[in-house]
PDB file of C-alpha atoms in Angstrom:
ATOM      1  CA  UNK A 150       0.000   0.000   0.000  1.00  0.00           C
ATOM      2  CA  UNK A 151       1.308   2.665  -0.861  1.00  0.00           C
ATOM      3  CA  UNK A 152      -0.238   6.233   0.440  1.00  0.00           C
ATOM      4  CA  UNK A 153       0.712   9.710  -1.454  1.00  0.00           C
ATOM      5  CA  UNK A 154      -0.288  12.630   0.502  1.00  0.00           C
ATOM      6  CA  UNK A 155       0.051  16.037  -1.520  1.00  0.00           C
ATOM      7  CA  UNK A 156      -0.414  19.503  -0.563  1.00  0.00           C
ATOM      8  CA  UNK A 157       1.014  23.077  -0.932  1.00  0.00           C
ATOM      9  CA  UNK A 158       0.855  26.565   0.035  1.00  0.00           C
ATOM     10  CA  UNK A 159       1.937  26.085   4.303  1.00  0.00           C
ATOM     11  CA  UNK A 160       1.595  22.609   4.185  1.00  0.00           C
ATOM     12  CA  UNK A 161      -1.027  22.683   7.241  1.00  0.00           C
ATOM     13  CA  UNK A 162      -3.570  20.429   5.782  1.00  0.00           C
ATOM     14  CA  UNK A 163      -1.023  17.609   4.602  1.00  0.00           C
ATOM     15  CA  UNK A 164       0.887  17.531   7.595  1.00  0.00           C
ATOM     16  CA  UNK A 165      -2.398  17.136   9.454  1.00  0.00           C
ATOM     17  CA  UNK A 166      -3.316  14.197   7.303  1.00  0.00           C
ATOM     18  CA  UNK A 167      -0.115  12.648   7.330  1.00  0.00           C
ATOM     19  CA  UNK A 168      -0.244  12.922  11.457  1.00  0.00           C
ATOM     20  CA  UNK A 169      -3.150  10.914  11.824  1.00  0.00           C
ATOM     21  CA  UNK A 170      -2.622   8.324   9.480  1.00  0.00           C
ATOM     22  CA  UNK A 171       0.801   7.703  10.534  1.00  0.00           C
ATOM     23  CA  UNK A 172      -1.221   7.141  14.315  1.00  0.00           C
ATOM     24  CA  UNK A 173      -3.575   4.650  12.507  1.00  0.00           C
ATOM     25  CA  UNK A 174      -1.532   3.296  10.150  1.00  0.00           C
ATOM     26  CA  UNK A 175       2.491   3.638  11.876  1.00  0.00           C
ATOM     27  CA  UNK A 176       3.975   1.107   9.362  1.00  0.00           C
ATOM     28  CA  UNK A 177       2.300   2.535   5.979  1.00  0.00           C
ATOM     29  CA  UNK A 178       4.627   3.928   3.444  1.00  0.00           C
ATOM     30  CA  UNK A 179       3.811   7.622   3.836  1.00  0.00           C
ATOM     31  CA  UNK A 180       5.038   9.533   0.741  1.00  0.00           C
ATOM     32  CA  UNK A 181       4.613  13.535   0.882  1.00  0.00           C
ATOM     33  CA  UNK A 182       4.728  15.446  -1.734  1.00  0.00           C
ATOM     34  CA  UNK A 183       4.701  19.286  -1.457  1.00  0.00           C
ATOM     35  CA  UNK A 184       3.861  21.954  -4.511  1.00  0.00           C
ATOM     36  CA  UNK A 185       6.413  23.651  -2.674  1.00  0.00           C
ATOM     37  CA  UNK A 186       9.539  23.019  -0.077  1.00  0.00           C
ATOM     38  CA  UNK A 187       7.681  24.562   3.223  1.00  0.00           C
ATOM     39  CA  UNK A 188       4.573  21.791   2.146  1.00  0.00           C
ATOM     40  CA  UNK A 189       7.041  18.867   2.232  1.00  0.00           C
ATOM     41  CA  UNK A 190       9.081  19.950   4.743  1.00  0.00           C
ATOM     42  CA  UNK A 191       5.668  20.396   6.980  1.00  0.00           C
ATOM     43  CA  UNK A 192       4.130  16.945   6.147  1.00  0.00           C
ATOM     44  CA  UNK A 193       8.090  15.369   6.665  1.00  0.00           C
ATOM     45  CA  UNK A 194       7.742  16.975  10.373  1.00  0.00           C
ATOM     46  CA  UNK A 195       4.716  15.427  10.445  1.00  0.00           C
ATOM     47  CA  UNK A 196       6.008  11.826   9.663  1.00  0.00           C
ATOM     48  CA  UNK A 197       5.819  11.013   6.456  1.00  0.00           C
ATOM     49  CA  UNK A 198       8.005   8.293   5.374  1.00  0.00           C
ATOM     50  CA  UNK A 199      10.104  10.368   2.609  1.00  0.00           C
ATOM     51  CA  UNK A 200       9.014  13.292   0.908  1.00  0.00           C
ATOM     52  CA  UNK A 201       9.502  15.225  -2.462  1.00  0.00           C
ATOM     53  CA  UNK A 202       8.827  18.215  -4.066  1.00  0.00           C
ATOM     54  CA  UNK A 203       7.033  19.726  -7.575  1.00  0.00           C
ATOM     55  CA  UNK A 204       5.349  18.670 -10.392  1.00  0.00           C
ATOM     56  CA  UNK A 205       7.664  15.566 -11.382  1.00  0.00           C
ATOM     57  CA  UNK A 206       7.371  13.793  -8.057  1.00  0.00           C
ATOM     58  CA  UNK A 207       3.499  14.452  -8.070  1.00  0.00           C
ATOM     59  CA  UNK A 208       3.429  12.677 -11.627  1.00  0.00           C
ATOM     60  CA  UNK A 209       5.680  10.216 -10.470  1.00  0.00           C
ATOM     61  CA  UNK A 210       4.128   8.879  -7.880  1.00  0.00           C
ATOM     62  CA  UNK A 211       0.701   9.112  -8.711  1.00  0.00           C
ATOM     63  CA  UNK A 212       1.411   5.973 -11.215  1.00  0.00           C
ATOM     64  CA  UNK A 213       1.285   3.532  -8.677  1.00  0.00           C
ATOM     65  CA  UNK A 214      -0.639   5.449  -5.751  1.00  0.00           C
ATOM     66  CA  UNK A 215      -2.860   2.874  -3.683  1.00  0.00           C
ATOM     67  CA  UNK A 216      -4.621   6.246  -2.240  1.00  0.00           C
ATOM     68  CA  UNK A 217      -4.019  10.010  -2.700  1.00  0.00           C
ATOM     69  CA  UNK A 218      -5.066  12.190   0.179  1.00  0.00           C
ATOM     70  CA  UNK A 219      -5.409  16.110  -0.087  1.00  0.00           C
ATOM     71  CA  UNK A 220      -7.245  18.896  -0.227  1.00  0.00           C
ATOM     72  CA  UNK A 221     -10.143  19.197  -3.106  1.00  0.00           C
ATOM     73  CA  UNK A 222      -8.164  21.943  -4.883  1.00  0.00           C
ATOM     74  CA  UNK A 223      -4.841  19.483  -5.823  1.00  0.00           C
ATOM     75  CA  UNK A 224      -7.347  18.092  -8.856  1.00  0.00           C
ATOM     76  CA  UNK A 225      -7.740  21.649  -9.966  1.00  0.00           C
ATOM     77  CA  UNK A 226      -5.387  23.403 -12.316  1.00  0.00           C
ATOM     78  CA  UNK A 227      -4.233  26.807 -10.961  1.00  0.00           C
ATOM     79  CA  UNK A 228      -5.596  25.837  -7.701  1.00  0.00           C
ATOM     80  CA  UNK A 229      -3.431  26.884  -4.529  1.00  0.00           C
ATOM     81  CA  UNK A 230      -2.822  30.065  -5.597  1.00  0.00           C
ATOM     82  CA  UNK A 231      -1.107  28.919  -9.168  1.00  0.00           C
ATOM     83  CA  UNK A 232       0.882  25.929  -7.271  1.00  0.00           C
ATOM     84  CA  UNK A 233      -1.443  23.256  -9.220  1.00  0.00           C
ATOM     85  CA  UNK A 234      -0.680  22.812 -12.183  1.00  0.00           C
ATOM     86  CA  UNK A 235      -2.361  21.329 -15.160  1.00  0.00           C
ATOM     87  CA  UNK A 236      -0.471  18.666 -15.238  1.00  0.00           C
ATOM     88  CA  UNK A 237      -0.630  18.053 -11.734  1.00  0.00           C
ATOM     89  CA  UNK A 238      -4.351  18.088 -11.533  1.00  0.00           C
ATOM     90  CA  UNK A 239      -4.404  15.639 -14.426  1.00  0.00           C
ATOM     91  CA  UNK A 240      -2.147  13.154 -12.970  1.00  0.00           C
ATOM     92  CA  UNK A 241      -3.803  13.051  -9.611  1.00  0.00           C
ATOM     93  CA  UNK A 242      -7.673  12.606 -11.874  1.00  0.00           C
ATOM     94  CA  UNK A 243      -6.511   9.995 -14.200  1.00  0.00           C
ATOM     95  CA  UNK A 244      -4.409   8.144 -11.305  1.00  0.00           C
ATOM     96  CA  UNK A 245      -6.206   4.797 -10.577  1.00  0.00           C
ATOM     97  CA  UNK A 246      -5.345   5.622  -6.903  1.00  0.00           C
ATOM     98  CA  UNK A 247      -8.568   6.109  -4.511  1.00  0.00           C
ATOM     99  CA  UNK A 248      -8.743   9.558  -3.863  1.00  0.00           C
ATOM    100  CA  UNK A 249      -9.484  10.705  -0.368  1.00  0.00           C
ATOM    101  CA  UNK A 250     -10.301  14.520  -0.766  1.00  0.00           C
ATOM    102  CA  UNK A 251     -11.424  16.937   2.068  1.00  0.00           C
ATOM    103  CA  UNK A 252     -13.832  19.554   0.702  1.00  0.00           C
ATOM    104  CA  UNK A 253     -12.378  22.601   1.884  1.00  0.00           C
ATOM    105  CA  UNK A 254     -14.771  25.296   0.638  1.00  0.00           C
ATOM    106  CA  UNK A 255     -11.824  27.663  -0.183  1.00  0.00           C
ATOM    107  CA  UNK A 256     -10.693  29.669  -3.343  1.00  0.00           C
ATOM    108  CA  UNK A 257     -13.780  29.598  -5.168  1.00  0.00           C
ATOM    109  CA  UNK A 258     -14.041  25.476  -4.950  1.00  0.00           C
ATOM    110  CA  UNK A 259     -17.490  24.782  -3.172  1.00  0.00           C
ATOM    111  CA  UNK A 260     -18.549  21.190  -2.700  1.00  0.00           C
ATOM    112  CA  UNK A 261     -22.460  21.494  -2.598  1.00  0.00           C
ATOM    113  CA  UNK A 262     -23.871  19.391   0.277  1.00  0.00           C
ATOM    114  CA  UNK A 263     -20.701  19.169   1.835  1.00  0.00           C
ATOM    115  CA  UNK A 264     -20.965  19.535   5.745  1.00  0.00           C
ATOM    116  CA  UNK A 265     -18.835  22.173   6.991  1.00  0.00           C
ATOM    117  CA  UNK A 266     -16.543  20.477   9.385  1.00  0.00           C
ATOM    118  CA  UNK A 267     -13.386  21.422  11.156  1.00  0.00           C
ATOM    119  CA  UNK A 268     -10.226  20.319   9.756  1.00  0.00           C
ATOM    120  CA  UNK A 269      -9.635  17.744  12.909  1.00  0.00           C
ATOM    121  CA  UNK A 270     -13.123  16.293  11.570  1.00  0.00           C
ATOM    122  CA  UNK A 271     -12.395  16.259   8.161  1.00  0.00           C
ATOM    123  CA  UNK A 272      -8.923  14.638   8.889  1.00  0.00           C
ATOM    124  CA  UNK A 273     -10.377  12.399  10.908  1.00  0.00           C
ATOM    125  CA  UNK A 274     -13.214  10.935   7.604  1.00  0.00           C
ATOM    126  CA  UNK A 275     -10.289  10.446   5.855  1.00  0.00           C
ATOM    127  CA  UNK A 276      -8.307   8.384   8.293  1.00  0.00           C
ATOM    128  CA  UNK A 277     -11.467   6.340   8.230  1.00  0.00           C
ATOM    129  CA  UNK A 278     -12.177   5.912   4.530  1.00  0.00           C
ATOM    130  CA  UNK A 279      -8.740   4.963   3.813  1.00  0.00           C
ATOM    131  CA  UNK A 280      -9.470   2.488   6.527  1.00  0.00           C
ATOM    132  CA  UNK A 281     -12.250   1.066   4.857  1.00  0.00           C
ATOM    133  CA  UNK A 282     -11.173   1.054   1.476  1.00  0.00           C
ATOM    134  CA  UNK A 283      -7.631  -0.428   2.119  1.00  0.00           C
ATOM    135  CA  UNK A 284      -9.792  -3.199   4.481  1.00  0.00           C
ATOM    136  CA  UNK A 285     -12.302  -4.210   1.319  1.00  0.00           C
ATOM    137  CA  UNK A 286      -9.063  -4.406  -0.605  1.00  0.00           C
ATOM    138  CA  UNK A 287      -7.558  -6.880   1.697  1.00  0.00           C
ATOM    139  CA  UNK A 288     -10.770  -9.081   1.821  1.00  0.00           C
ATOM    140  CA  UNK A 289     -11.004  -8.740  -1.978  1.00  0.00           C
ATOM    141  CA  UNK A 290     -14.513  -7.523  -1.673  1.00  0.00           C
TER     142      UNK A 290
END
């Protein structure tokens, strides 16, 4: 299993992810990947296994992602302020990866019906689903 977290701008919301799932999960290969250095370097504090940084690694390693985690804006181009780019946001779509997004209603992205939770509470769904999903994989179901 292989788990690709991704993130830019402060890095906040990845190295939040990448906290909790390295508390449920504290053998999983953990792989970070910031749009920029202060992203990477946050989720590496954070625990990730090893980290990189840009639009290569983020292309790279969305080939043979079991699960990409993130906020809703890394499958939009320009998203984060410019830091997403196209090609970025068309990796991370077209990756066969399960895609655990949290529906931050930021920067013009609104996710209609989407509860508005805290970030602990969205953090905490997504520890969850990746749960589930990695357990249905195991049982083949």
């Amino acid at each position: 299993m292989k788990i690709v977290v991704i993130d830019g701008q402060g890095g906040r919301i990845g190295a939040t992810l990448v906290e909790k799932l390295r508390a449920v999960l504290p053998t999983a290969e953990i792989l970070a990947i910031g749009t920029n250095s202060t992203a990477t370097a946050a989720m590496m504090k954070a625990g990730a296994t090893a980290g990189a940084t840009g639009e290569n690694p983020i292309l790279v390693a969305c080939r043979d992602a079991s699960y990409i985690l993130g906020p809703l804006a890394i499958i939009a181009a320009d998203a984060l302020h410019g830091e997403v780019t196209p090609a970025m946001a068309v990796a991370i779509g077209q990756s066969t990866a399960a895609k655990i997004l949290l529906p931050l209603n930021r920067c013009n992205h609104y996710v209609a019906g989407a509860p508005e939770l805290t970030m602990a509470e969205l953090v905490q769904h997504a520890a969850n689903r990746l749960l589930a999903l990695e357990a249905e994989r195991q049982n083949g179901t």
